[in-house]
Coordinates of C-alpha atoms in Angstrom, one line a residue:
X963 CA 8.2 -18.2 18.9
X964 CA 8.7 -19.4 15.4
X965 CA 8.6 -16.7 12.7
X966 CA 7.8 -17.7 9.1
X967 CA 9.5 -15.5 6.5
X968 CA 7.9 -15.7 3.1
X969 CA 9.8 -14.6 0.0
X970 CA 8.1 -14.8 -3.4
X971 CA 10.8 -15.1 -6.1
X972 CA 10.6 -14.2 -9.8
X973 CA 13.3 -12.9 -12.2
X974 CA 15.5 -11.4 -9.5
X975 CA 18.7 -13.4 -9.9
X976 CA 20.8 -10.2 -9.6
X977 CA 19.4 -9.4 -6.1
X978 CA 18.3 -12.8 -4.6
X979 CA 21.5 -13.8 -2.9
X980 CA 21.7 -10.4 -1.1
X981 CA 18.1 -10.7 0.0
X982 CA 18.3 -14.2 1.4
X983 CA 21.7 -13.5 3.0
X984 CA 20.0 -10.6 5.0
X985 CA 17.3 -13.0 6.2
X986 CA 19.7 -15.8 7.1
X987 CA 21.8 -13.3 9.1
X988 CA 19.0 -12.3 11.4
X989 CA 19.9 -12.0 15.1
X990 CA 16.7 -13.7 15.9
X991 CA 17.4 -17.3 14.9
X992 CA 14.1 -19.2 15.2
X993 CA 13.0 -18.8 11.6
X994 CA 11.2 -20.7 9.0
X995 CA 12.3 -19.3 5.6
X996 CA 10.0 -20.1 2.7
X997 CA 11.5 -19.2 -0.8
X998 CA 8.6 -19.5 -3.3
X999 CA 10.0 -19.9 -6.8
X1000 CA 7.1 -18.6 -8.9
X1001 CA 8.3 -20.4 -12.1
X1002 CA 11.2 -18.0 -12.5
X1003 CA 12.8 -18.5 -16.0
X1004 CA 16.3 -17.4 -14.9
X1005 CA 18.8 -18.9 -12.3
X1006 CA 16.5 -18.1 -9.3
X1007 CA 15.3 -21.7 -8.9
X1008 CA 18.9 -23.0 -8.6
X1009 CA 19.9 -20.1 -6.3
X1010 CA 17.0 -21.0 -4.0
X1011 CA 18.0 -24.7 -3.9
X1012 CA 21.6 -23.7 -3.2
X1013 CA 20.4 -21.7 -0.2
X1014 CA 18.3 -24.6 1.1
X1015 CA 21.5 -26.8 1.0
X1016 CA 23.3 -24.3 3.2
X1017 CA 20.7 -23.6 5.8
X1018 CA 18.2 -26.1 7.1
X1019 CA 15.7 -23.4 8.1
X1020 CA 15.1 -22.8 4.4
X1021 CA 12.4 -24.6 2.4
X1022 CA 11.9 -24.0 -1.3
X1023 CA 8.5 -24.2 -3.0
X1024 CA 8.8 -24.6 -6.8
X1025 CA 5.5 -23.7 -8.6
X1026 CA 4.3 -22.6 -12.0
X1027 CA 4.2 -18.9 -12.5
X1028 CA 1.0 -17.3 -11.1
X1029 CA 2.1 -13.8 -10.1
X1030 CA 3.0 -12.2 -6.8
X1031 CA -0.3 -12.8 -5.0
X1032 CA -0.3 -16.5 -6.0
X1033 CA 3.2 -17.0 -4.7
X1034 CA 2.5 -15.3 -1.4
X1035 CA -0.6 -17.4 -1.0
X1036 CA 1.4 -20.5 -1.6
X1037 CA 3.9 -19.5 1.1
X1038 CA 1.2 -18.6 3.5
X1039 CA -0.5 -22.0 3.1
X1040 CA 2.8 -23.7 3.9
X1041 CA 3.8 -21.4 6.8
X1042 CA 3.8 -23.0 10.3
X1043 CA 5.2 -20.1 12.3
X1044 CA 3.6 -18.2 15.2
X1045 CA 4.2 -15.0 13.2
X1046 CA 4.3 -14.2 9.5
X1047 CA 6.6 -11.8 7.7
X1048 CA 6.8 -11.1 3.9
X1049 CA 10.0 -9.9 2.2
X1050 CA 10.3 -8.9 -1.5
X1051 CA 13.1 -10.8 -3.1
X1052 CA 14.9 -7.7 -4.5
X1053 CA 15.0 -6.0 -1.2
X1054 CA 17.1 -6.5 2.0
X1055 CA 16.3 -6.3 5.7
X1056 CA 18.3 -5.0 8.7
X1057 CA 19.9 -7.8 10.8
X1058 CA 17.7 -7.1 13.8
X1059 CA 14.4 -6.7 12.1
X1060 CA 12.8 -9.8 13.4
X1061 CA 14.3 -9.5 16.8
X1062 CA 13.0 -5.9 17.3
X1063 CA 9.6 -6.8 16.0
X1064 CA 9.2 -9.8 18.3
X1065 CA 10.6 -7.9 21.3
X1066 CA 8.0 -5.1 20.6
X1067 CA 5.2 -7.6 20.4
X1068 CA 6.1 -9.0 23.8
X1069 CA 6.7 -5.6 25.4
X1070 CA 3.3 -4.2 24.3
X1071 CA 1.3 -7.4 24.1
X1072 CA 0.7 -6.5 20.4
X1073 CA 0.0 -8.8 17.5
X1074 CA 1.0 -6.4 14.7
X1075 CA 4.3 -4.4 14.7
X1076 CA 5.1 -1.9 12.0
X1077 CA 8.4 -0.2 11.4
X1078 CA 10.1 2.3 9.1
X1079 CA 12.0 1.7 5.8
X1080 CA 14.5 3.5 3.6
X1081 CA 15.1 3.3 -0.2
X1082 CA 18.1 2.1 -2.2
X1083 CA 18.9 2.0 -5.8
X1084 CA 19.6 -1.0 -8.1
X1085 CA 23.3 -0.6 -7.1
X1086 CA 22.6 -0.3 -3.3
X1087 CA 23.1 3.4 -3.3
X1088 CA 20.9 5.1 -0.6
X1089 CA 18.2 7.2 -2.1
X1090 CA 16.4 10.2 -0.6
X1091 CA 12.7 9.5 0.0
X1092 CA 9.9 11.2 1.9
X1093 CA 7.2 8.6 2.7
X1094 CA 4.5 9.7 5.1
X1095 CA 4.6 6.2 6.5
X1096 CA 8.0 7.1 8.1
X1097 CA 6.8 10.4 9.5
X1098 CA 6.9 9.7 13.2
X1099 CA 9.6 9.6 15.8
X1100 CA 8.0 8.0 18.9
X1101 CA 6.4 4.6 19.6
X1102 CA 2.8 4.6 18.6
X1103 CA 0.2 2.2 20.1
X1104 CA -3.0 2.0 18.0
X1105 CA -6.4 0.3 18.0
X1106 CA -7.5 -1.4 14.8
X1107 CA -9.9 1.5 14.0
X1108 CA -7.1 4.0 14.5
X1109 CA -4.8 1.9 12.2
X1110 CA -7.4 1.7 9.5
X1111 CA -8.0 5.4 9.6
X1112 CA -4.3 6.1 9.3
X1113 CA -3.9 3.7 6.4
X1114 CA -6.8 5.2 4.5
X1115 CA -5.4 8.7 5.0
X1116 CA -2.0 7.4 3.7
X1117 CA -0.2 7.8 7.0
X1118 CA 0.5 4.1 6.9
X1119 CA 1.6 2.5 3.6
X1120 CA 0.2 -0.7 2.4
X1121 CA 3.5 -2.6 2.0
X1122 CA 3.3 -6.0 3.5
X1123 CA 7.0 -6.0 4.2
X1124 CA 6.6 -3.0 6.5
X1125 CA 5.2 -5.1 9.4
X1126 CA 5.3 -8.4 11.2
X1127 CA 2.0 -10.0 12.2
X1128 CA 0.8 -12.8 14.4
X1129 CA -0.2 -15.8 12.3
X1130 CA -3.8 -16.0 13.5
X1131 CA -4.5 -12.6 11.8
X1132 CA -4.0 -14.5 8.5
X1133 CA -4.9 -18.1 9.4
X1134 CA -8.1 -17.5 11.4
X1135 CA -9.8 -15.1 8.9
X1136 CA -9.6 -16.9 5.5
X1137 CA -7.0 -14.4 4.3
X1138 CA -5.6 -14.6 0.8
X1139 CA -4.2 -12.1 -1.7
X1140 CA -6.2 -11.4 -4.9
X1141 CA -4.6 -13.5 -7.8
X1142 CA -4.3 -12.1 -11.3
X1143 CA -4.1 -8.4 -10.2
X1144 CA -1.5 -5.9 -9.1
X1145 CA -1.9 -3.4 -6.2
X1146 CA -2.5 -6.4 -4.1
X1147 CA -1.1 -4.8 -0.9
X1148 CA -3.6 -2.0 -0.9
X1149 CA -6.4 -4.5 -1.5
X1150 CA -5.7 -6.5 1.6
X1151 CA -3.7 -4.2 4.1
X1152 CA -6.8 -3.2 6.1
X1153 CA -7.8 -6.9 6.4
X1154 CA -4.7 -7.4 8.4
X1155 CA -4.9 -4.1 10.4
X1156 CA -8.6 -4.7 11.1
X1157 CA -8.1 -8.2 12.6
X1158 CA -5.3 -7.2 14.9
X1159 CA -5.9 -6.6 18.6
X1160 CA -3.2 -4.0 19.2
X1161 CA -0.9 -2.3 16.7
X1162 CA 2.5 -0.8 17.6
X1163 CA 4.6 1.3 15.3
X1164 CA 8.3 1.7 16.1
X1165 CA 10.5 4.6 14.8
X1166 CA 13.3 2.3 13.5
X1167 CA 14.4 1.8 9.9
X1168 CA 14.5 -2.0 9.5
X1169 CA 13.7 -2.5 5.8
X1170 CA 15.6 -1.5 2.7
X1171 CA 13.2 -1.0 -0.2
X1172 CA 14.9 -1.2 -3.7
X1173 CA 13.6 1.1 -6.4
X1174 CA 14.3 -0.4 -9.8
X1175 CA 13.0 -0.2 -13.3
X1176 CA 11.8 -3.8 -13.6
X1177 CA 9.6 -3.8 -10.5
X1178 CA 5.9 -4.7 -10.8
X1179 CA 4.6 -1.1 -10.2
X1180 CA 7.5 0.9 -11.8
X1181 CA 5.3 2.0 -14.7
X1182 CA 1.7 3.0 -14.9
X1183 CA -0.7 1.6 -17.4
X1184 CA -4.5 1.6 -18.0
X1185 CA -4.7 -1.9 -16.5
X1186 CA -2.7 -0.9 -13.5
X1187 CA -5.1 2.0 -12.9
X1188 CA -8.0 -0.4 -13.1
X1189 CA -6.3 -2.7 -10.6
X1190 CA -5.8 0.2 -8.3
X1191 CA -9.6 1.0 -8.4
X1192 CA -10.4 -2.7 -7.7
X1193 CA -8.0 -2.6 -4.8
X1194 CA -9.7 0.6 -3.4
X1195 CA -13.1 -1.1 -3.7
X1196 CA -11.8 -4.2 -1.9
X1197 CA -10.4 -2.2 0.9
X1198 CA -13.7 -0.2 1.3
X1199 CA -15.8 -3.3 1.2
X1200 CA -13.8 -4.9 4.0
X1201 CA -13.9 -1.8 6.2
X1202 CA -17.6 -1.1 5.7
X1203 CA -18.5 -4.8 6.5
X1204 CA -16.1 -5.1 9.5
X1205 CA -16.3 -1.5 10.8
X1206 CA -19.6 -0.1 9.7
X1207 CA -19.2 2.9 12.0
X1208 CA -16.4 4.1 9.7
X1209 CA -18.8 4.6 6.8
X1210 CA -18.9 8.4 7.0
X1211 CA -15.2 8.6 7.5
X1212 CA -14.6 6.4 4.4
X1213 CA -16.9 8.5 2.2
X1214 CA -15.3 11.8 3.2
X1215 CA -11.8 10.4 2.7
X1216 CA -12.6 9.2 -0.8
X1217 CA -14.1 12.6 -1.7
X1218 CA -11.1 14.3 -0.2
X1219 CA -8.8 12.0 -2.3
X1220 CA -10.7 12.9 -5.5
X1221 CA -10.7 16.5 -4.6
X1222 CA -6.9 16.5 -4.3
X1223 CA -6.3 15.0 -7.7
X1224 CA -4.2 17.4 -9.7
X1225 CA -5.5 18.5 -13.1
X1226 CA -1.9 18.6 -14.4
X1227 CA -1.5 15.0 -13.4
X1228 CA -4.6 14.1 -15.5
X1229 CA -3.2 16.0 -18.4
X1230 CA 0.2 14.4 -18.2
X1231 CA -1.4 11.0 -18.0
X1232 CA -3.1 11.5 -21.3
X1233 CA 0.0 13.0 -23.0
X1234 CA 2.0 10.1 -21.7
X1235 CA -0.3 7.8 -23.6
X1236 CA -2.0 6.4 -20.5
X1237 CA -5.3 7.3 -22.3
X1238 CA -8.2 7.8 -20.0
X1239 CA -10.8 5.4 -21.4
X1240 CA -14.3 7.0 -21.8
X1241 CA -15.8 4.2 -19.8
X1242 CA -13.3 4.7 -17.0
X1243 CA -14.1 8.4 -17.0
X1244 CA -17.8 7.7 -16.7
X1245 CA -17.2 5.4 -13.8
X1246 CA -15.1 8.1 -12.1
X1247 CA -17.9 10.6 -12.5
X1248 CA -20.5 8.0 -11.2
X1249 CA -18.4 7.2 -8.3
X1250 CA -18.1 10.8 -7.2
X1251 CA -21.9 11.2 -7.5
X1252 CA -22.5 8.1 -5.5
X1253 CA -20.2 9.2 -2.7
X1254 CA -21.9 12.6 -2.6
X1255 CA -25.3 11.0 -2.4
X1256 CA -24.2 8.7 0.4
X1257 CA -22.8 11.7 2.3
X1258 CA -26.1 13.6 1.8
X1259 CA -28.2 10.6 2.9
X1260 CA -26.2 10.1 6.0
X1261 CA -26.4 13.8 7.0
X1262 CA -22.7 14.3 6.8
X1263 CA -21.7 17.6 5.4
X1264 CA -19.2 17.9 2.5
X1265 CA -17.2 21.1 2.7
X1266 CA -18.2 23.6 0.0
X1267 CA -14.6 23.9 -1.3
X1268 CA -14.4 20.1 -1.6
X1269 CA -17.6 20.2 -3.7
X1270 CA -16.1 22.8 -5.9
X1271 CA -13.0 20.8 -6.5
X1272 CA -15.0 17.7 -7.3
X1273 CA -17.0 19.6 -9.9
X1274 CA -13.7 20.8 -11.3
X1275 CA -12.4 17.2 -11.4
X1276 CA -15.4 16.0 -13.3
X1277 CA -15.0 18.8 -15.8
X1278 CA -11.3 18.1 -16.2
X1279 CA -11.9 14.4 -16.9
X1280 CA -14.4 15.4 -19.6
X1281 CA -11.8 17.8 -21.1
X1282 CA -9.1 15.1 -20.9
X1283 CA -11.2 12.7 -22.9
X1284 CA -11.9 15.5 -25.4
X1285 CA -8.2 16.3 -25.8
X1286 CA -8.5 19.3 -23.5
X1287 CA -9.5 21.6 -26.4
X1288 CA -8.8 25.3 -25.6
X1289 CA -9.6 25.7 -21.9
X1290 CA -6.7 23.8 -20.2
X1291 CA -5.0 26.9 -18.7
X1292 CA -8.2 28.5 -17.4
X1293 CA -9.3 25.3 -15.7
X1294 CA -5.8 24.6 -14.3
X1295 CA -5.7 28.1 -12.8
X1296 CA -9.1 27.7 -11.3
X1297 CA -8.1 24.3 -9.9
X1298 CA -5.1 25.8 -8.2
X1299 CA -7.1 28.7 -6.7
X1300 CA -9.9 26.5 -5.4
X1301 CA -7.4 23.9 -4.1
X1302 CA -5.6 26.5 -2.1
X1303 CA -8.9 27.5 -0.4
X1304 CA -9.7 23.8 0.3
X1305 CA -6.4 23.3 2.0
X1306 CA -6.8 26.4 4.1
X1307 CA -10.3 25.1 5.1
X1308 CA -8.9 21.7 6.2
X1309 CA -6.1 23.4 8.1
X1310 CA -8.6 25.6 10.0
X1311 CA -10.6 22.5 10.8
X1312 CA -7.5 20.7 12.3
X1313 CA -6.7 23.9 14.2
X1314 CA -10.2 24.0 15.7
X1315 CA -9.9 20.4 16.8
X1316 CA -6.7 21.2 18.6

């Protein structure tokens, strides 16, 4: 079984050798390694060519800069493997990552294998992290529907380097990453999960995710927030088209997400000069109203405490746009009080199900 490893490369000359070395050193040897030089202005193009001279499994694609999605799409087009795996060029992978993923595929007759990851600093120092994605300690076998629900509930992260997938999941469904936008993983993760036959999650740390200042999503901006909303819309559109029975689940999850937004976070976003645009604020309010109406039309009940939190959120956005005036502390205190009641309600619901 040939595994294609796709590595988009841009302005990572400090980390690229370490990344490629970790791929070349895989205990599973039947690899096709595609280094996609996305018009990098530093020494990355030469570093890629040097690696291709050392290892005949490596092919280099030099292309004009088009962004991460464009680079991934270029690699995906050229990939010929039975399985596809993406690696970010400033990260590293465990020596047995591909071996363990392929072995798990064969053992469980799965076409999508997910694993855990840890975090490292720019200087390779291990960092403490607490991702819900890693919060399991036994092998989990899931249907596509179960995987989608877990992803929407943030129990599975959207990182494309956190799983290895059979190539037909991409090749047979016209898959491509959205070019010209960020948050591309969230926009397409459910397209992969939804086209799998069987998903297996293994409790093994096989990827080392580097947190650094220069990464694409290291800083928030108004445009990044808009890209996030587009990604959420893309994800929802795919799920509702492919799995229409999940419509009620999706509506409630979105309302729950908005209900959990912290008023303090909104305040800090404004004071940090992220500036909530009035048009964005209006769209947020309209989106909440649409979701509520969809829930009412479908006959699905929205918990009263969630409704209260949503009203508070809409009020808080209005106040943020108006520079918060004089009632920040009062609304924040109410927010905390109602949020506590909402969490108790959700805990009781889970207890009743058990």
